[in-house]
XYZ file of C-alpha atoms in Angstrom:
702
model
C 144.343 -21.881 136.785
C 145.212 -18.548 138.062
C 145.005 -16.048 135.744
C 147.010 -13.786 135.605
C 144.854 -10.894 134.261
C 141.596 -11.101 136.561
C 139.812 -8.470 136.539
C 139.381 -9.608 132.571
C 138.715 -12.588 133.314
C 136.138 -11.955 135.765
C 135.064 -9.158 133.341
C 134.940 -11.772 130.146
C 132.186 -13.954 132.642
C 130.381 -11.749 133.525
C 129.261 -10.229 129.984
C 129.615 -13.691 128.715
C 127.119 -14.916 131.008
C 128.895 -17.677 132.335
C 128.973 -19.703 135.328
C 130.480 -18.599 138.043
C 131.562 -20.182 141.784
C 131.830 -17.631 144.267
C 133.704 -19.005 147.190
C 134.240 -17.355 150.674
C 132.680 -14.437 152.708
C 134.045 -10.714 151.957
C 134.333 -8.264 154.925
C 130.549 -6.884 153.237
C 128.811 -10.192 152.502
C 125.266 -8.710 152.381
C 126.421 -5.809 150.457
C 128.012 -8.280 147.964
C 125.355 -10.744 148.097
C 122.397 -7.965 146.673
C 124.770 -7.036 144.104
C 125.441 -10.644 142.622
C 121.525 -11.189 143.002
C 120.732 -7.990 140.378
C 120.404 -9.427 137.110
C 121.425 -6.378 135.350
C 124.982 -5.556 136.827
C 125.874 -9.139 137.836
C 125.074 -11.484 135.118
C 126.508 -14.812 135.400
C 124.295 -17.126 134.082
C 124.414 -19.824 137.420
C 126.240 -18.697 140.197
C 126.268 -20.086 143.680
C 127.815 -18.928 146.658
C 130.273 -20.870 148.746
C 129.867 -20.403 152.629
C 131.084 -22.393 155.400
C 127.872 -22.553 158.199
C 128.281 -22.023 161.153
C 128.076 -25.864 162.954
C 126.605 -27.120 159.428
C 130.050 -27.364 157.626
C 130.290 -25.346 153.729
C 127.304 -25.670 151.732
C 126.894 -24.184 148.186
C 124.252 -21.763 148.248
C 122.106 -21.330 144.380
C 121.834 -17.674 143.574
C 119.449 -18.212 140.089
C 115.663 -20.046 141.453
C 116.348 -22.014 138.436
C 118.968 -24.223 140.089
C 118.861 -26.652 143.027
C 121.452 -27.233 145.441
C 124.608 -28.449 145.161
C 127.137 -30.078 146.577
C 130.771 -28.554 146.715
C 132.534 -30.394 143.933
C 129.932 -30.417 142.128
C 129.076 -26.599 141.671
C 132.802 -25.993 141.247
C 132.586 -28.461 138.501
C 129.940 -26.930 136.365
C 131.409 -23.505 137.081
C 133.474 -21.467 134.000
C 135.057 -18.836 136.633
C 135.807 -19.410 140.030
C 136.107 -15.774 142.214
C 137.497 -15.871 145.576
C 136.109 -13.188 148.021
C 137.581 -13.905 151.195
C 138.523 -17.015 153.386
C 137.176 -20.413 153.532
C 137.653 -24.123 154.131
C 137.265 -25.193 150.658
C 140.420 -27.628 149.843
C 142.964 -25.201 147.978
C 143.576 -28.091 146.061
C 139.995 -28.510 144.986
C 140.256 -25.364 143.437
C 143.925 -25.687 141.813
C 142.581 -28.891 140.176
C 139.852 -27.889 139.049
C 141.051 -26.662 136.060
C 138.600 -23.993 136.638
C 139.949 -19.940 135.285
C 140.470 -18.321 139.532
C 139.820 -14.952 140.342
C 140.713 -13.784 143.333
C 139.788 -10.654 144.223
C 141.369 -10.538 147.831
C 144.607 -9.537 146.263
C 142.648 -6.571 143.803
C 143.733 -3.233 145.866
C 142.801 -0.523 143.037
C 141.051 -0.808 139.511
C 143.051 1.091 136.596
C 140.632 2.169 134.305
C 140.832 4.756 131.588
C 138.512 7.305 132.603
C 136.513 9.938 130.553
C 134.401 13.174 131.132
C 131.015 12.382 131.562
C 128.096 14.441 132.497
C 127.650 13.473 136.414
C 124.431 12.437 137.866
C 124.361 12.929 141.776
C 122.494 10.800 144.712
C 123.740 10.990 148.669
C 122.908 7.813 150.192
C 123.206 5.121 153.217
C 124.627 1.560 153.003
C 121.927 0.416 154.397
C 119.468 1.890 151.688
C 121.650 0.852 148.989
C 118.858 -2.190 148.390
C 116.526 0.943 147.468
C 118.844 2.214 144.958
C 119.302 -0.860 143.433
C 116.361 -1.104 141.690
C 116.405 1.490 140.837
C 120.099 1.182 138.830
C 118.275 -1.752 137.546
C 115.465 -0.073 136.355
C 117.133 2.277 134.050
C 120.263 -0.197 132.274
C 115.893 -2.043 130.990
C 114.798 0.971 129.941
C 118.128 1.192 127.725
C 120.424 3.697 129.531
C 123.442 3.483 129.512
C 125.921 4.306 132.719
C 128.562 4.056 134.647
C 128.457 3.571 138.996
C 131.049 5.521 140.831
C 130.718 5.720 144.259
C 132.706 7.074 147.585
C 133.091 3.577 149.316
C 136.269 2.006 147.852
C 135.078 -1.600 148.369
C 131.935 0.134 146.142
C 133.436 1.540 143.684
C 135.564 -1.663 143.336
C 132.331 -3.435 142.580
C 131.226 -1.302 140.372
C 134.196 -0.533 138.466
C 134.256 -4.419 137.252
C 130.901 -4.516 136.173
C 130.024 -1.479 134.328
C 132.161 0.359 130.702
C 133.009 3.358 131.681
C 134.179 4.459 128.403
C 130.825 3.493 126.653
C 128.862 5.328 129.097
C 126.964 8.848 128.455
C 126.737 9.794 131.965
C 127.765 8.911 135.562
C 125.888 7.978 138.421
C 128.028 8.707 141.284
C 126.535 7.787 145.315
C 127.892 9.423 147.928
C 127.703 7.780 151.135
C 127.218 10.048 153.943
C 124.574 8.292 155.792
C 121.192 10.029 154.217
C 118.433 7.649 152.935
C 117.479 6.906 149.913
C 115.884 8.881 147.789
C 115.001 5.744 144.682
C 112.440 7.954 142.790
C 114.529 10.386 142.177
C 117.410 9.077 141.470
C 115.752 7.539 138.719
C 114.518 10.916 137.120
C 116.824 12.731 137.631
C 118.243 9.602 136.076
C 116.051 9.551 133.507
C 116.352 13.189 132.228
C 120.085 13.641 131.737
C 119.137 10.835 129.444
C 116.966 12.361 127.294
C 119.125 15.601 127.089
C 122.097 14.229 126.476
C 120.680 10.610 123.589
C 119.002 12.345 121.245
C 115.163 10.376 120.784
C 117.003 8.995 116.530
C 120.159 7.813 118.154
C 118.135 6.424 120.803
C 116.017 4.277 118.186
C 119.220 3.496 116.297
C 120.207 1.821 119.728
C 116.938 -0.155 119.816
C 117.362 -1.781 116.856
C 120.158 -2.544 116.744
C 119.917 -4.423 120.167
C 116.610 -6.068 118.533
C 118.261 -7.573 116.562
C 121.815 -8.069 117.681
C 120.105 -10.299 120.582
C 117.723 -12.157 118.563
C 114.429 -10.568 120.323
C 111.907 -11.245 117.938
C 112.533 -15.061 119.499
C 111.427 -14.055 122.962
C 107.549 -12.544 122.384
C 104.965 -12.616 120.646
C 101.656 -10.127 119.443
C 97.992 -11.268 119.304
C 95.322 -9.835 117.558
C 91.766 -10.312 119.511
C 88.860 -8.608 119.006
C 87.704 -6.916 121.991
C 84.207 -4.419 122.702
C 86.256 -1.448 121.699
C 87.572 -3.415 119.244
C 90.500 -4.891 118.071
C 93.563 -5.173 120.903
C 97.048 -6.266 120.321
C 98.533 -8.727 123.304
C 102.482 -9.232 123.620
C 102.547 -12.867 125.252
C 106.363 -12.697 126.738
C 107.675 -16.570 126.456
C 109.811 -16.112 129.520
C 107.437 -15.120 132.183
C 104.479 -15.835 130.187
C 102.300 -12.469 130.485
C 100.148 -11.566 128.580
C 99.854 -7.360 128.601
C 97.287 -5.471 126.333
C 100.123 -3.299 124.296
C 98.940 0.993 123.978
C 99.085 1.649 120.410
C 102.124 3.949 120.430
C 104.215 0.933 121.901
C 102.349 -1.828 120.164
C 104.410 0.502 116.616
C 107.497 1.012 118.771
C 107.390 -3.873 118.031
C 106.072 -3.824 114.694
C 108.435 -1.361 113.101
C 111.541 -3.444 115.197
C 110.144 -6.682 113.636
C 110.262 -5.076 109.759
C 114.177 -4.064 110.847
C 113.121 -0.722 110.547
C 113.903 2.435 113.547
C 111.211 2.717 115.508
C 109.361 6.865 114.906
C 107.567 7.120 118.906
C 107.738 8.343 122.056
C 110.258 8.606 124.168
C 108.900 6.433 126.441
C 106.794 4.305 124.740
C 110.291 3.126 123.103
C 112.070 2.930 126.685
C 108.843 1.124 128.051
C 109.688 -1.450 124.679
C 113.419 -2.023 125.695
C 112.302 -2.433 129.106
C 109.693 -5.431 128.504
C 112.252 -6.760 125.807
C 116.022 -6.716 127.359
C 114.194 -8.103 130.729
C 112.562 -11.066 129.024
C 116.121 -11.626 126.953
C 117.913 -11.949 129.991
C 116.170 -14.762 131.340
C 116.236 -16.583 128.086
C 120.218 -16.037 128.272
C 120.398 -16.836 132.350
C 118.222 -20.140 131.417
C 119.960 -21.867 127.778
C 123.490 -21.220 129.742
C 121.997 -23.293 132.821
C 121.306 -25.478 130.672
C 124.368 -26.502 129.381
C 125.386 -26.998 133.696
C 123.131 -30.018 133.593
C 122.365 -28.844 136.872
C 118.521 -27.388 136.272
C 115.404 -28.575 139.170
C 113.033 -30.545 137.224
C 110.100 -30.164 138.793
C 107.985 -33.297 137.858
C 110.189 -36.246 138.662
C 108.989 -37.351 141.686
C 106.970 -39.981 139.204
C 108.175 -42.601 137.653
C 106.120 -44.396 134.270
C 107.047 -48.233 133.543
C 104.898 -49.471 130.707
C 105.082 -53.124 129.848
C 104.894 -53.956 126.144
C 103.966 -57.421 127.373
C 103.506 -60.479 124.530
C 102.760 -57.795 121.558
C 99.646 -60.323 120.648
C 96.924 -58.000 119.275
C 93.544 -58.737 117.169
C 93.771 -55.737 114.939
C 95.741 -54.702 112.080
C 95.520 -50.549 112.642
C 97.599 -48.543 109.933
C 99.709 -46.485 112.193
C 100.279 -48.633 115.148
C 104.325 -48.341 116.149
C 104.263 -51.902 117.401
C 105.547 -55.040 115.734
C 102.849 -57.753 116.137
C 105.227 -60.244 114.303
C 107.533 -59.787 117.216
C 104.520 -61.138 119.336
C 105.773 -63.411 121.936
C 103.737 -65.967 124.507
C 106.832 -65.453 126.625
C 106.481 -63.135 129.536
C 108.412 -61.781 132.272
C 109.123 -63.995 135.301
C 108.398 -62.160 138.805
C 111.814 -61.926 139.568
C 113.235 -60.408 135.913
C 110.969 -57.631 136.457
C 111.146 -56.770 139.876
C 114.932 -56.300 139.387
C 114.431 -54.201 135.950
C 112.023 -51.732 138.274
C 115.176 -51.699 140.755
C 117.187 -50.626 138.675
C 115.341 -48.101 137.231
C 113.687 -46.866 140.072
C 117.440 -47.034 142.256
C 118.397 -44.220 142.185
C 115.435 -41.949 142.723
C 114.505 -41.857 146.514
C 110.827 -40.614 147.340
C 109.362 -41.324 143.726
C 106.053 -42.391 142.396
C 105.944 -45.591 139.925
C 103.349 -45.791 137.662
C 102.912 -49.082 135.623
C 101.039 -49.330 132.176
C 100.199 -52.809 130.846
C 101.001 -53.472 126.561
C 101.047 -50.276 125.244
C 101.858 -52.119 121.534
C 99.538 -55.224 122.161
C 95.957 -55.869 123.288
C 96.063 -56.775 127.180
C 92.468 -58.721 127.196
C 94.445 -60.902 125.188
C 97.891 -61.501 127.509
C 95.162 -60.556 130.758
C 97.168 -63.705 132.732
C 100.391 -61.832 132.596
C 97.708 -58.747 133.553
C 97.208 -59.428 136.615
C 100.751 -60.919 137.344
C 102.038 -58.062 136.883
C 99.246 -56.308 138.944
C 99.946 -58.092 141.452
C 103.604 -57.579 141.609
C 102.904 -53.450 141.155
C 100.627 -54.159 144.232
C 103.631 -56.425 146.645
C 106.590 -53.894 144.812
C 104.260 -51.182 147.217
C 104.114 -53.022 150.320
C 107.306 -53.783 150.092
C 109.043 -50.636 148.750
C 106.845 -48.601 150.287
C 106.661 -46.247 147.059
C 102.978 -46.182 146.138
C 101.899 -47.029 142.887
C 99.392 -47.151 139.793
C 98.040 -49.039 137.548
C 96.098 -48.630 134.055
C 95.871 -50.701 130.962
C 95.086 -49.149 127.299
C 92.498 -51.573 125.777
C 90.427 -51.836 121.649
C 87.610 -53.206 123.835
C 86.366 -55.679 121.227
C 87.045 -58.910 123.284
C 86.089 -57.306 126.288
C 84.288 -59.682 128.329
C 82.302 -60.630 131.791
C 85.877 -62.367 133.046
C 87.605 -59.512 132.513
C 84.809 -56.954 134.560
C 84.590 -59.481 137.660
C 88.588 -58.587 137.766
C 88.938 -54.678 136.435
C 85.943 -54.743 139.492
C 87.576 -55.105 141.626
C 91.491 -53.653 141.121
C 89.419 -50.556 139.746
C 92.782 -49.416 137.099
C 92.740 -47.104 134.932
C 91.294 -48.220 131.652
C 91.000 -46.560 128.833
C 89.594 -47.293 125.141
C 91.087 -46.989 121.316
C 88.561 -44.870 119.343
C 89.308 -43.090 116.484
C 85.804 -42.023 115.513
C 82.387 -42.612 114.527
C 82.160 -45.610 112.487
C 82.532 -44.643 109.369
C 85.728 -42.908 110.826
C 87.153 -45.612 112.932
C 86.296 -48.181 110.377
C 88.988 -46.416 107.778
C 91.620 -46.632 110.405
C 91.221 -49.659 112.943
C 90.241 -52.887 111.808
C 91.156 -56.241 112.712
C 93.443 -59.253 111.417
C 91.127 -60.447 109.245
C 90.282 -56.607 107.351
C 86.998 -56.563 109.589
C 85.544 -53.571 110.868
C 85.635 -53.417 114.699
C 83.828 -49.687 115.648
C 80.505 -51.629 116.328
C 82.879 -54.031 119.227
C 85.009 -51.339 120.610
C 81.834 -49.576 121.940
C 79.961 -52.463 123.016
C 83.501 -52.369 124.747
C 82.972 -49.136 126.074
C 79.519 -49.576 127.266
C 80.267 -52.758 128.978
C 82.074 -50.728 131.610
C 79.426 -47.889 131.374
C 76.137 -50.789 131.976
C 77.921 -51.531 134.651
C 77.453 -48.501 136.975
C 81.226 -47.954 136.776
C 82.615 -46.196 139.112
C 85.409 -44.937 137.698
C 85.074 -42.816 134.223
C 85.433 -43.923 130.724
C 88.601 -42.449 128.947
C 89.066 -42.544 125.263
C 92.364 -42.436 123.488
C 91.829 -41.306 119.427
C 95.107 -40.786 116.712
C 94.001 -38.060 114.535
C 95.446 -38.606 111.165
C 94.879 -38.016 107.714
C 91.504 -40.446 108.116
C 90.045 -37.974 110.543
C 90.442 -34.571 110.674
C 87.667 -32.873 112.163
C 88.031 -32.570 115.054
C 84.716 -30.972 116.369
C 82.868 -33.876 115.182
C 84.701 -36.530 116.496
C 85.034 -35.158 120.027
C 80.887 -34.245 119.740
C 80.802 -37.979 118.627
C 83.062 -39.422 121.678
C 81.393 -36.808 124.432
C 77.589 -36.717 123.355
C 76.484 -40.152 121.897
C 78.660 -42.223 123.496
C 78.723 -40.611 126.554
C 82.664 -39.885 127.330
C 84.383 -38.201 130.172
C 87.831 -37.934 129.516
C 88.947 -37.864 125.616
C 92.974 -37.765 124.510
C 92.847 -36.846 121.018
C 97.170 -36.950 119.988
C 97.954 -36.194 115.824
C 99.848 -39.288 115.045
C 103.093 -40.191 115.126
C 104.282 -41.551 111.353
C 107.044 -40.936 108.985
C 107.276 -39.069 105.687
C 105.743 -41.789 103.334
C 103.176 -43.204 105.615
C 100.075 -42.432 103.344
C 98.293 -41.621 107.163
C 100.449 -39.369 108.265
C 99.541 -35.163 108.799
C 102.075 -33.388 106.567
C 102.470 -29.364 106.179
C 99.717 -29.751 103.073
C 97.321 -30.480 106.614
C 98.236 -27.885 108.733
C 95.812 -25.494 107.177
C 92.729 -28.014 107.361
C 93.734 -29.203 111.049
C 94.108 -25.320 111.614
C 90.870 -24.681 110.627
C 88.907 -27.114 112.150
C 90.836 -26.894 115.971
C 89.604 -23.345 115.521
C 85.903 -24.250 115.185
C 86.682 -26.313 117.987
C 87.341 -24.400 120.215
C 85.171 -21.350 119.531
C 82.371 -24.021 120.362
C 84.347 -24.259 123.714
C 84.379 -21.109 124.757
C 80.375 -20.579 122.680
C 79.398 -23.812 125.486
C 81.638 -21.878 128.316
C 78.881 -18.450 127.369
C 75.665 -20.802 127.808
C 77.193 -22.535 131.632
C 78.016 -25.785 130.115
C 81.736 -26.767 130.898
C 81.329 -29.795 129.767
C 83.483 -30.298 126.491
C 86.162 -27.927 128.430
C 86.343 -30.164 130.607
C 86.411 -33.448 128.684
C 89.248 -31.804 127.009
C 91.663 -30.743 129.830
C 93.746 -33.912 129.666
C 97.623 -34.071 130.302
C 98.087 -35.889 127.431
C 94.831 -34.571 124.824
C 97.487 -32.623 122.141
C 95.337 -29.026 122.728
C 94.733 -29.960 126.314
C 98.306 -29.991 127.273
C 98.125 -26.647 125.724
C 95.300 -25.341 128.179
C 96.664 -26.348 130.854
C 100.383 -24.921 130.639
C 98.724 -21.599 129.644
C 95.725 -22.062 132.178
C 98.483 -21.241 135.238
C 101.058 -19.170 133.477
C 103.567 -20.769 135.740
C 105.722 -22.924 134.468
C 108.363 -23.420 131.959
C 108.433 -26.510 129.548
C 112.162 -27.514 128.384
C 111.834 -30.586 127.270
C 109.694 -32.184 125.195
C 109.232 -35.120 127.816
C 110.501 -37.563 130.108
C 111.385 -40.059 128.192
C 114.474 -42.310 128.449
C 115.171 -40.885 132.333
C 111.607 -40.823 133.781
C 109.382 -43.269 131.317
C 110.756 -46.327 130.348
C 109.448 -48.831 127.805
C 110.495 -53.357 128.749
C 110.040 -55.564 126.264
C 109.177 -58.993 127.317
C 112.097 -60.132 126.582
C 113.573 -57.715 129.423
C 115.003 -55.362 127.404
C 114.424 -51.017 128.577
C 113.671 -48.618 125.624
C 113.336 -44.718 126.421
C 109.163 -44.883 125.398
C 106.679 -47.589 124.179
C 107.207 -46.071 120.086
C 111.090 -46.696 120.957
C 111.173 -50.371 122.050
C 112.612 -52.518 119.687
C 114.803 -50.057 118.521
C 117.911 -51.344 119.331
C 120.243 -48.606 118.767
C 118.723 -46.390 121.700
C 117.821 -49.768 123.566
C 118.681 -48.522 127.548
C 118.946 -51.768 129.884
C 118.588 -55.468 129.918
C 119.253 -57.690 132.472
C 122.340 -59.177 131.436
C 124.000 -55.927 131.344
C 121.727 -53.476 133.592
C 121.861 -49.962 132.487
C 124.505 -49.705 130.137
C 123.583 -47.693 127.445
C 121.317 -45.201 129.533
C 123.794 -42.380 129.167
C 123.549 -42.073 125.821
C 120.099 -41.263 124.879
C 118.820 -38.080 126.365
C 115.802 -35.625 124.832
C 117.788 -32.595 124.481
C 116.686 -28.983 126.495
C 114.289 -26.851 124.042
C 117.009 -24.444 124.248
C 119.798 -27.054 123.146
C 117.981 -27.424 119.751
C 118.966 -25.742 117.088
C 120.283 -26.224 113.572
C 118.865 -26.548 109.640
C 116.103 -28.999 110.901
C 114.883 -27.768 113.969
C 115.315 -24.318 115.419
C 113.334 -24.224 118.749
C 115.592 -22.214 120.542
C 114.578 -19.175 118.499
C 111.536 -19.925 118.748
C 108.846 -17.529 121.240
C 106.594 -21.017 122.108
C 109.886 -22.691 123.337
C 109.216 -22.609 126.934
C 105.342 -23.955 126.446
C 105.676 -26.309 123.497
C 109.162 -28.061 124.496
C 110.238 -28.995 121.051
C 109.134 -32.363 118.632
C 108.842 -35.883 119.620
C 111.846 -37.536 119.356
C 109.715 -40.808 118.198
C 108.494 -38.498 115.499
C 112.341 -37.284 114.478
C 113.880 -40.750 114.414
C 110.996 -41.941 111.415
C 111.318 -38.617 109.889
C 115.300 -39.546 109.914
C 116.151 -36.688 111.763
C 115.694 -34.222 109.000
C 113.317 -31.411 108.163
C 110.348 -33.276 106.775
C 106.967 -32.137 105.683
C 105.889 -33.664 108.899
C 108.095 -32.051 111.360
C 106.847 -28.698 109.948
C 103.282 -30.431 110.367
C 103.908 -30.761 114.331
C 105.859 -27.949 115.050
C 103.151 -25.286 112.698
C 100.153 -26.565 114.413
C 102.286 -26.710 118.121
C 102.855 -23.064 117.785
C 99.104 -22.325 116.870
C 97.552 -24.518 119.072
C 99.313 -22.247 121.580
C 98.394 -19.698 120.616
C 95.136 -20.341 120.721
C 94.884 -21.145 123.830
C 96.697 -17.997 124.824
C 93.362 -16.346 123.356
C 90.929 -18.436 124.621
C 92.024 -17.954 128.134
C 91.868 -14.552 127.515
C 88.214 -14.342 126.254
C 87.456 -16.606 129.083
C 88.785 -14.479 131.736
C 86.742 -11.447 129.584
C 83.200 -12.739 129.058
C 82.539 -15.770 131.589
C 81.358 -15.255 135.249
C 84.194 -15.692 137.618
C 81.949 -19.115 139.196
C 82.499 -20.425 136.392
C 85.957 -20.019 136.269
C 86.349 -21.407 139.026
C 85.083 -24.489 138.482
C 87.134 -24.987 136.273
C 90.368 -23.817 138.451
C 88.457 -26.700 140.502
C 88.694 -29.236 137.632
C 92.289 -28.799 137.051
C 93.159 -29.131 140.504
C 91.448 -32.158 141.250
C 92.173 -34.157 138.037
C 96.160 -33.237 139.549
C 97.340 -30.926 137.337
C 99.374 -28.649 140.387
C 100.774 -25.297 140.530
C 104.031 -24.896 140.591
C 106.763 -22.569 141.823
C 106.464 -19.814 140.133
C 109.061 -19.991 136.980
C 109.750 -24.040 137.601
C 111.304 -26.132 134.991
C 109.458 -29.021 133.748
C 109.270 -31.975 131.389
C 105.729 -31.916 128.554
C 103.636 -33.241 129.300
C 103.088 -32.198 132.419
């Protein structure tokens, strides 16, 4: 709808971080776009500029690094406000029928304002040097200066007047466009001095505390203490920019008083620098949060679709915590035509994707080996006929591994992992066969069969951490040193509160202590030049390894707990599709089947971490949210979406390991040789954990 008060609509959009689409080119397009990309001058959440490209038609140009390219209709549909800047070929009916607020800047000739007398800071510049001045204006805003801007250029003055509130300013910056080159540092210095003379330190401190409390800046940082050669250093971790900075004593004092709800008593410069750090993080956080709700975010790591074939569910073990219902075991298997139909169904709208098959997660694949081989043949055929890269893997308990299996495995070389939960006493307490007999020796026999046959692919082990096996260091040493395992994945059990093996809040301190001891052993091994314990841990699916990997590059923001139901799927032997193996068989979240197709795909979605807020979980206010991604959806389902002791344990453990990971790399940087760190970086890239564009949004685990 066309608004009767277009300036009020535009002001509301910019103040409330709404999504705005700009259509057409103003007379001075470069000037407008330059202003528009300044976060503190035009702080819209997700902005698109729809322009006519000569020879290319209409194009929606995203003005946010977190958005993907969009079509005209999609950009308009995702917006709250449409701003018309100038002539355009966009269909006027599309705008008229959009139901959005529309502001036509071409109709605005003058902006009536109620002005009050303010001290003025004048600066002469040329239009060409405006780009040098804007960073100084941005820096002033970030440091807590409250000012209005005016200009002797009508177009520029109108734009500034819309964006900044003269009534609540302490002083005015007047830009005179007389052709002189910019002296931006001079402007910054003069404006800062003027601000200091007008706003006393005590009033500035009150403003800082009010801003801190009202905008919940607490959620965007964490202070960590670390022992250094000079004593205890205080490090500030900034959530959105993923920076770890050593704090001067004065700035640390400001932050601590703010955290305590007290007005800072410190130098003006320290308060301004803290304001700058925290307000910058706040702007990024709010932009991201608003953008998530438009569902137009670009997720970087979605080029691989993982399809797990659960198979017959047959298993010769009866593990206490297994998510699979073996009572549903069936000798039947999907025929190849049905499997092709399901695969095509799940990747039909994903051009350029890769395909990964997992087999019998929830059963023992070696008991269903005929169908494992058939599925592998199908994957190869699918790759050849569709041109889609495919990988293939299976996870076995190893107890029934024989020479007949080895022959096929050696020929086809799928990734082969073993389930092992510790040393003999620990493993046999948890994993017994269907007759109640111990299984450790049989599993180790299977592992050693591969190792002793000059197996060309390194063997991996998956270990479930439960109430029965929380000694992380001992578990790791047993599997790494005694059994010679090079890839170890250890993850906390997924359980309901009532399960006797569940990890609950009462176990958290023991887990923290054990993980801390293990991380210290990684540091000490590195100091001796031994990287094997660390490299064995650096696995994307390992619970500690994932956080170590995410904090090593400092280049990505985790926005979802995982991609289940979006690029991770689990298929039952009856041809029913579920979001992941844990959910397989839960009818309320069935996504598709052979009869109805993708009948329920849109009704299951892992929420963005910025959307998780409420009495049970409040990820949106957690400092660790963009390194965590939130709590597993299946764990929440098991706990009936309540704030149970199990949920609190997972949150607490994740936050602790994120903090420990940050501190680990900080210590590595200070104490390890550059050659050793280079070896670690090379290994991380070797295992496929690639760098991404700085600030990229990704699923976890990634």
